[in-house]
Coordinates of C-alpha atoms and ligand atoms in Angstrom, one line a residue:
X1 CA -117.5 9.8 -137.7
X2 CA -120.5 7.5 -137.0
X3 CA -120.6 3.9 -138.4
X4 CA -123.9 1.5 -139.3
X5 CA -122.9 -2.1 -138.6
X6 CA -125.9 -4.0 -139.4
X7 CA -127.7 -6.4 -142.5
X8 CA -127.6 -4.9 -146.1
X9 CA -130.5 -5.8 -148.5
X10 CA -131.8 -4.6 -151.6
X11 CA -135.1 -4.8 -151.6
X12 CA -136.5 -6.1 -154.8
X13 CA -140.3 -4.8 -155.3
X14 CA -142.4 -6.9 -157.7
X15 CA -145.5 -5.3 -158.8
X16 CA -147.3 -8.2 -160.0
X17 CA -150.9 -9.5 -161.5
X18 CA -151.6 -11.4 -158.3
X19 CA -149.7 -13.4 -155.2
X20 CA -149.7 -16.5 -156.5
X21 CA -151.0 -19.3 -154.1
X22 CA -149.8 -23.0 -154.2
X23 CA -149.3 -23.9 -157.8
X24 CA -150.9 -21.1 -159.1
X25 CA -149.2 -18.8 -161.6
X26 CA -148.4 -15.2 -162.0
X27 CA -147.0 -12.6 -163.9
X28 CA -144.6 -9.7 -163.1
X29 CA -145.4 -6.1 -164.2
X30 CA -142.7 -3.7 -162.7
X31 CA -139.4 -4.2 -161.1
X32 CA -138.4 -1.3 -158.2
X33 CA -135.3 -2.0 -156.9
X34 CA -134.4 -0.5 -153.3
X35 CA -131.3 -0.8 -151.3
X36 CA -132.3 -1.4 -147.4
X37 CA -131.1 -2.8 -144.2
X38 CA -131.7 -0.2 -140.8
X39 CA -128.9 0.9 -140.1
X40 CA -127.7 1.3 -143.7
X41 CA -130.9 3.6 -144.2
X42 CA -129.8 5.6 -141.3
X43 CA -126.6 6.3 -142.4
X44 CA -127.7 7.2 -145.6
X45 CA -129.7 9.7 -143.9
X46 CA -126.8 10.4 -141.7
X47 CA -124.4 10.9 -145.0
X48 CA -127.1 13.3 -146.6
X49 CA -127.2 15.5 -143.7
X50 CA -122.7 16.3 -144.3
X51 CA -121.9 14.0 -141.5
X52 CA -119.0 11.6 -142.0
X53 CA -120.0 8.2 -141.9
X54 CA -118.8 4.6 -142.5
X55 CA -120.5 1.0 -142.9
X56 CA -119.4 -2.4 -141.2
X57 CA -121.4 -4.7 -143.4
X58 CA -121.0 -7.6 -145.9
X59 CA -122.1 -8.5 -149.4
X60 CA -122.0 -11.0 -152.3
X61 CA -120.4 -10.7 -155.1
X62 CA -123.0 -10.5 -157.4
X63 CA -124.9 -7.6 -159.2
X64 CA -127.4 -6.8 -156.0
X65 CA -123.9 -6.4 -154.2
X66 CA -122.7 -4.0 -156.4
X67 CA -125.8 -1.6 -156.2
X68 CA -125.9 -1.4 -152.5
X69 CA -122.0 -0.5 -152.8
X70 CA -122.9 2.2 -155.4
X71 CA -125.8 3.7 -154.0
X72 CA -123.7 4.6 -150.6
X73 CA -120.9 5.4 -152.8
X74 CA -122.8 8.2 -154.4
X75 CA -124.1 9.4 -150.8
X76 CA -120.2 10.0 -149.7
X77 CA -120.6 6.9 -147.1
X78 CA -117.4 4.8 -146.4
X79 CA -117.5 1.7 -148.1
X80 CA -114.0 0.5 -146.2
X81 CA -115.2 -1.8 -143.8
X82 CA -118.0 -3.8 -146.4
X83 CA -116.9 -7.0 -147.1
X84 CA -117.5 -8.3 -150.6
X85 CA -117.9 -12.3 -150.2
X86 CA -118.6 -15.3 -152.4
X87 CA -122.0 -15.8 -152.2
X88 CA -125.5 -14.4 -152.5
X89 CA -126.5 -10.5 -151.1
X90 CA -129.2 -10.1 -148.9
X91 CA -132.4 -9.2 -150.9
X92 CA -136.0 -8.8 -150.0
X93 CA -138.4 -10.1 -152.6
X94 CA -141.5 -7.8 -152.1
X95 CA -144.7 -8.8 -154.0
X96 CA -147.3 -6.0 -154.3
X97 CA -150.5 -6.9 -156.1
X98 CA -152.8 -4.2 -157.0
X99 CA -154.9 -4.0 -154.4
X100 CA -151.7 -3.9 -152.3
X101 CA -151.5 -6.9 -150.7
X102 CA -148.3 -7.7 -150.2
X103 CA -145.7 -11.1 -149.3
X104 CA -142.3 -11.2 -148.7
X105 CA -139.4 -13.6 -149.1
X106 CA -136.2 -12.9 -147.1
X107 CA -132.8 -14.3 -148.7
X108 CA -130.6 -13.1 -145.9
X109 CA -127.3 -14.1 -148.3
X110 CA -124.1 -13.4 -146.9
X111 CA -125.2 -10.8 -144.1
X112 CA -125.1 -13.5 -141.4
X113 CA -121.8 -14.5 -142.4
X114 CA -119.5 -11.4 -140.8
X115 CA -117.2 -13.2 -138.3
X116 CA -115.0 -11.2 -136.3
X117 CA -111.4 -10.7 -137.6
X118 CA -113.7 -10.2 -140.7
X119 CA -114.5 -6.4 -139.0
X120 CA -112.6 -3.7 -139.9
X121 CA -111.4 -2.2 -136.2
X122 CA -110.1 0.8 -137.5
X123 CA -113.3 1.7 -138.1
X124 CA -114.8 0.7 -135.1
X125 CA -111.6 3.0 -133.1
X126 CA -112.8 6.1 -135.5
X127 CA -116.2 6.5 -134.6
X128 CA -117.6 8.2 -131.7
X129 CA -120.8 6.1 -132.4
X130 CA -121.5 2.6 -134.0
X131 CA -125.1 2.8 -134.6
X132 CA -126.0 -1.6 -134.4
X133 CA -129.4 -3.4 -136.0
X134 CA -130.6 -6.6 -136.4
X135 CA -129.8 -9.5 -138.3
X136 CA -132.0 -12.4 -139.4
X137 CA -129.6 -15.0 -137.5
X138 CA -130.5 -17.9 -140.1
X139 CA -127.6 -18.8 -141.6
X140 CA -125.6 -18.8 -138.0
X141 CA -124.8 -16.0 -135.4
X142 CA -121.2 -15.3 -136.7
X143 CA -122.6 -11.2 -137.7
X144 CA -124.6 -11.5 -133.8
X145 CA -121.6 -12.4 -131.8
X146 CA -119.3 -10.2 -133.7
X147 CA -121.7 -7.1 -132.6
X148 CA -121.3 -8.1 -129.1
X149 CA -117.3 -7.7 -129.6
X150 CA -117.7 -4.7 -131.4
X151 CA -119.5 -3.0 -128.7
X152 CA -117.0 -4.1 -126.0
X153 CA -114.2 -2.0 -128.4
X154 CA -116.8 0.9 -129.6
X155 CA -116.6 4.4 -127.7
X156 CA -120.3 4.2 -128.1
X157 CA -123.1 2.1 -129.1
X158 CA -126.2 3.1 -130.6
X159 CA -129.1 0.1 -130.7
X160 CA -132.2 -0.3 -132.5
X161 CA -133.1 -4.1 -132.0
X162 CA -136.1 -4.6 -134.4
X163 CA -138.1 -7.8 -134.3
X164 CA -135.3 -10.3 -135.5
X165 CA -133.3 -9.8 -132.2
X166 CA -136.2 -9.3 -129.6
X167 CA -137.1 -12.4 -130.3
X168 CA -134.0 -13.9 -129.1
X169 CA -134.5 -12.8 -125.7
X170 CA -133.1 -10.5 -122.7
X171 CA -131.0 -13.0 -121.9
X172 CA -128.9 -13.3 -125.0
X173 CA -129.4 -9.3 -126.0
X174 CA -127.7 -8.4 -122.1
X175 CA -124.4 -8.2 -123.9
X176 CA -125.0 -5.6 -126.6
X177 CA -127.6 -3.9 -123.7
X178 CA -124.6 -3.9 -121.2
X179 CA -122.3 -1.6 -123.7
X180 CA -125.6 0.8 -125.1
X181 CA -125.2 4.4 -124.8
X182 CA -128.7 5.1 -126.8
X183 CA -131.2 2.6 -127.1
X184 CA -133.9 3.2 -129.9
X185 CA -136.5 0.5 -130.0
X186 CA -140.3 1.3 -130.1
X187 CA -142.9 0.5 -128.0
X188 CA -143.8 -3.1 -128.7
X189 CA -140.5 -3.8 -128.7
X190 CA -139.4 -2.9 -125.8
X191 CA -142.6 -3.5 -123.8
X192 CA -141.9 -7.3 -125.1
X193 CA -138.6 -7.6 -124.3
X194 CA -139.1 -6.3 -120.5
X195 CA -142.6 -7.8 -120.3
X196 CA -143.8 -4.2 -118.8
X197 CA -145.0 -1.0 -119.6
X198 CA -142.5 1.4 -122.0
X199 CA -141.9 3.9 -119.3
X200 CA -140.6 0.8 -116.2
X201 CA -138.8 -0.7 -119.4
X202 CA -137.0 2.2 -119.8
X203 CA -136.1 1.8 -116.2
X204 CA -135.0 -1.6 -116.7
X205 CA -132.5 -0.9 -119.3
X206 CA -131.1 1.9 -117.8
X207 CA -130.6 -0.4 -114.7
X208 CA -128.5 -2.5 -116.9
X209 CA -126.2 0.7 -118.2
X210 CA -127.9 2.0 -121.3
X211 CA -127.7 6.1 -120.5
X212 CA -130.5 7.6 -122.7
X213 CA -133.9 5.3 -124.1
X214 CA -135.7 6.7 -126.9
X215 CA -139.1 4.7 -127.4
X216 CA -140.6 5.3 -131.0
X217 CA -144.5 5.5 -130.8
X218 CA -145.4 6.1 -134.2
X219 CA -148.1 8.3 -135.1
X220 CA -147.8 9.6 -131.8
X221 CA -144.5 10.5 -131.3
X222 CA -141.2 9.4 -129.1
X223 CA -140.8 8.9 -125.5
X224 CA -137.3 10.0 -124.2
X225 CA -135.4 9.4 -120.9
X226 CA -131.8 9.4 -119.4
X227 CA -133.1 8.5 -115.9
X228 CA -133.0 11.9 -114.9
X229 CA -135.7 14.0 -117.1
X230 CA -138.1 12.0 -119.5
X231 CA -140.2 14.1 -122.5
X232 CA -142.9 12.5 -124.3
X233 CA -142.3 14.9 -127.6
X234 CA -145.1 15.0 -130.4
X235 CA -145.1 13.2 -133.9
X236 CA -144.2 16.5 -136.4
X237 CA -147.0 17.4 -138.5
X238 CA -146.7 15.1 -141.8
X239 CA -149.0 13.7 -144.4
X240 CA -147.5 10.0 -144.7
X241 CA -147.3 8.1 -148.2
X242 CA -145.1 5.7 -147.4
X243 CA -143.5 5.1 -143.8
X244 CA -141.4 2.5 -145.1
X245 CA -138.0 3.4 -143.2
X246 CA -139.7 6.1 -140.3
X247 CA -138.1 4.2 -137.7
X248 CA -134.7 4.5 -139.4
X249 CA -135.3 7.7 -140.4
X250 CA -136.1 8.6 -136.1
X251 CA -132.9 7.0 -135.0
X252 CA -130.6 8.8 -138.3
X253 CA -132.1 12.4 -136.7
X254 CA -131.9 11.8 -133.2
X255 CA -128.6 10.6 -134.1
X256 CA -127.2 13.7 -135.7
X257 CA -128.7 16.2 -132.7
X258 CA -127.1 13.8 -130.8
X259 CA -123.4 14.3 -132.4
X260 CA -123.9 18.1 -132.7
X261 CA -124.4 17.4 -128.3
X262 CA -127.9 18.6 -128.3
X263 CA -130.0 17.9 -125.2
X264 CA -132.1 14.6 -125.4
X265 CA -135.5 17.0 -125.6
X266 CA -134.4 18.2 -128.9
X267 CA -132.6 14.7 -130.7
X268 CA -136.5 13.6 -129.9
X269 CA -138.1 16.5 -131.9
X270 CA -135.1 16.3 -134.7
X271 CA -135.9 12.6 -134.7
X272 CA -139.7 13.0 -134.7
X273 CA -138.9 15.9 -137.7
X274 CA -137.0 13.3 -140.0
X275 CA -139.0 10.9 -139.6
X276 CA -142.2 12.7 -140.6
X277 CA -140.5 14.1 -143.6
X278 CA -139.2 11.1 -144.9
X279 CA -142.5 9.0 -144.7
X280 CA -144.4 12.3 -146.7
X281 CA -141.7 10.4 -149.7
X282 CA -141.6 7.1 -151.0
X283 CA -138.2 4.9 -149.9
X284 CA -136.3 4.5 -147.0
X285 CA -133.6 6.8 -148.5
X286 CA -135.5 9.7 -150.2
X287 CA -133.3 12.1 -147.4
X288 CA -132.5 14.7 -150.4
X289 CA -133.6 18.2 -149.1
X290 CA -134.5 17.3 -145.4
X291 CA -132.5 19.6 -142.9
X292 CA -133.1 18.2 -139.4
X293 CA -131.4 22.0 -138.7
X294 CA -134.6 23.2 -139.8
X295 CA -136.6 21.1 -136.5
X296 CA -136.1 23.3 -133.7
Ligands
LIG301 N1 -148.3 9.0 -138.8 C1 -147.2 9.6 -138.5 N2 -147.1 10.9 -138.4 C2 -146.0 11.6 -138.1 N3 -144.8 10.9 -137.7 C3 -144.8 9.6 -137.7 C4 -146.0 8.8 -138.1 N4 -145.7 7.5 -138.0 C5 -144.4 7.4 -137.6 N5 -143.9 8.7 -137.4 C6 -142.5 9.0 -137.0 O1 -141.7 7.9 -137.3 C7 -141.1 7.5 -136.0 C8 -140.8 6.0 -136.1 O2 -142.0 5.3 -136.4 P1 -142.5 4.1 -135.6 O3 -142.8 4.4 -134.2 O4 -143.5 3.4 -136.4 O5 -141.1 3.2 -135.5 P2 -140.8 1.7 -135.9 O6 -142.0 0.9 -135.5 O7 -139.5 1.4 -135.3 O8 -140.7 1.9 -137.5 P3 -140.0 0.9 -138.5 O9 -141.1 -0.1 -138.9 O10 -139.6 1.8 -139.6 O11 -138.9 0.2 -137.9 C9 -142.0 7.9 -134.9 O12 -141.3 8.1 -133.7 C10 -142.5 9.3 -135.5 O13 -141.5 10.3 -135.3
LIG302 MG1 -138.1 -0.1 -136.0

């Protein structure tokens, strides 16, 4: 079984007459909603490809709660180790005028909320993989610290840090690092967090006990190492509409190549192949159809 234990968030997409400014006025004209959160989208992917998979995550109990519960439901994801709180969801207000400029508002709700004794263990002791992303950290570091105690007790970590948690620093990511099987960050990420060049990062990290570094490079690709052979493998071929989720989408194929113990050559290509299929779709979830079997 792999488990996702990261932030859940629906995003709420406004199409609207304009962004309004500072006392200004406007009106809304669609509604999309859109459940989210990293590694929630990569076990959705990793759920629609037949794999057995569970989330560690928390929501509110109010009506955005109940959709991101239903919406793994109906993908045969584990919904065991979500904790339903008091208190707001995590949502993602998304304006998009028609020229398709865009602004966000962040609620993080409840997500930052997940204190330890909170997590349920048995999940943890079940997978052979606990794939971790960020959260926001602005209502407290309860859902950070209980990561770091996770990965002490997980066979294996998977990490995809994102923004949110490069910003906090080497220093305070060391402890999640420490316990990282497969780290999946892409270039800018990385190259900040080391303060060098992708390939001397990679070096860096596996210095500090991750085993295999996958670097996304978007258009361009991935760059994978396990100290011993490195591959920089090619983007697959794809026409994007929409690459909302392609970095998700990377880690949820690599992922699966990696739990059906395929060298680290090919979890790049099946990565690189999920990913370029799901950003030819609008959503982060639109996996229906896409057989990373089909890659090689
Ligand atoms: N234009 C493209 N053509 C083909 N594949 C692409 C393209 N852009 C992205 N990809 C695929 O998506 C993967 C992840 O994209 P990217 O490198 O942008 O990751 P990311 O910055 O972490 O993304 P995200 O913003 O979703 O977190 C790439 O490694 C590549 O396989
Ligand atoms: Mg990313």
């Amino acid at each position: 079984m792999i488990s996702g234990f990261g932030a859940l968030n629906l995003d709420k997409i406004y199409i609207v007459d304009k962004i309004p400014g500072k006392d200004e006025e406007g009106y809304v004209i669609d509604l999309e909603l859109h459940p989210g959160g990293s590694a929630a989208n990569t076990v959705a992917g990793l759920a629609s490809f037949g794999m057995e998979t569970s989330f560690i995550g928390k929501t509110g109990s109010d009506e955005e709660g109940k959709i991101l519960l239903r919406d793994f439901l109906e993908r045969g994801v584990d919904t065991s180790g979500i904790i339903s709180a008091e208190g707001r969801s995590g949502v993602a207000m998304i304006f998009v005028d028609k020229d398709g400029n865009r602004a966000i508002l962040v609620d993080p709700g409840v997500n930052d909320t997940i204190s330890i004794d909170e997590v349920n263990m048995e999940i943890v002791e079940k997978s052979s993989i606990v794939h971790m992303t960020s959260f926001i950290c602005k209502n407290g570091l309860d859902s950070f610290r209980s990561q770091i105690k996770v990965a002490k007790r997980a066979s294996s970590v998977s990490f995809d840090p994102g923004m949110p948690y490069i910003e906090r620093g080497l220093k305070e990511l060391r402890p999640i690092l420490k316990q990282t099987a497969i780290f999946m960050p892409n270039r800018t990420e990385i190259e900040m967090l080391f303060g060098m060049d992708y390939r001397e990062s990679c070096s860096e990290a596996m210095n500090m006990g991750v085993e295999i570094v996958a670097v996304k490079l978007g258009g361009k690709g991935c760059y994978v190492t396990d100290g011993k052979r490195e591959y920089h493998v090619k983007a697959f071929s794809s026409n994007p509409v929409d690459t909302t989720g392609a970095g998700d989408a990377f880690n949820a194929g690599f992922l699966y190549a990696w739990h059906k113990k395929r060298n680290i050559e090919e979890c790049a290509r099946i990565g690189n192949f999920v990913a370029g299929k799901l950003i030819e779709r609008v959503g982060a979830r639109s996996y229906d159809g896409i057989n990373p079997e089909k890659a090689l």
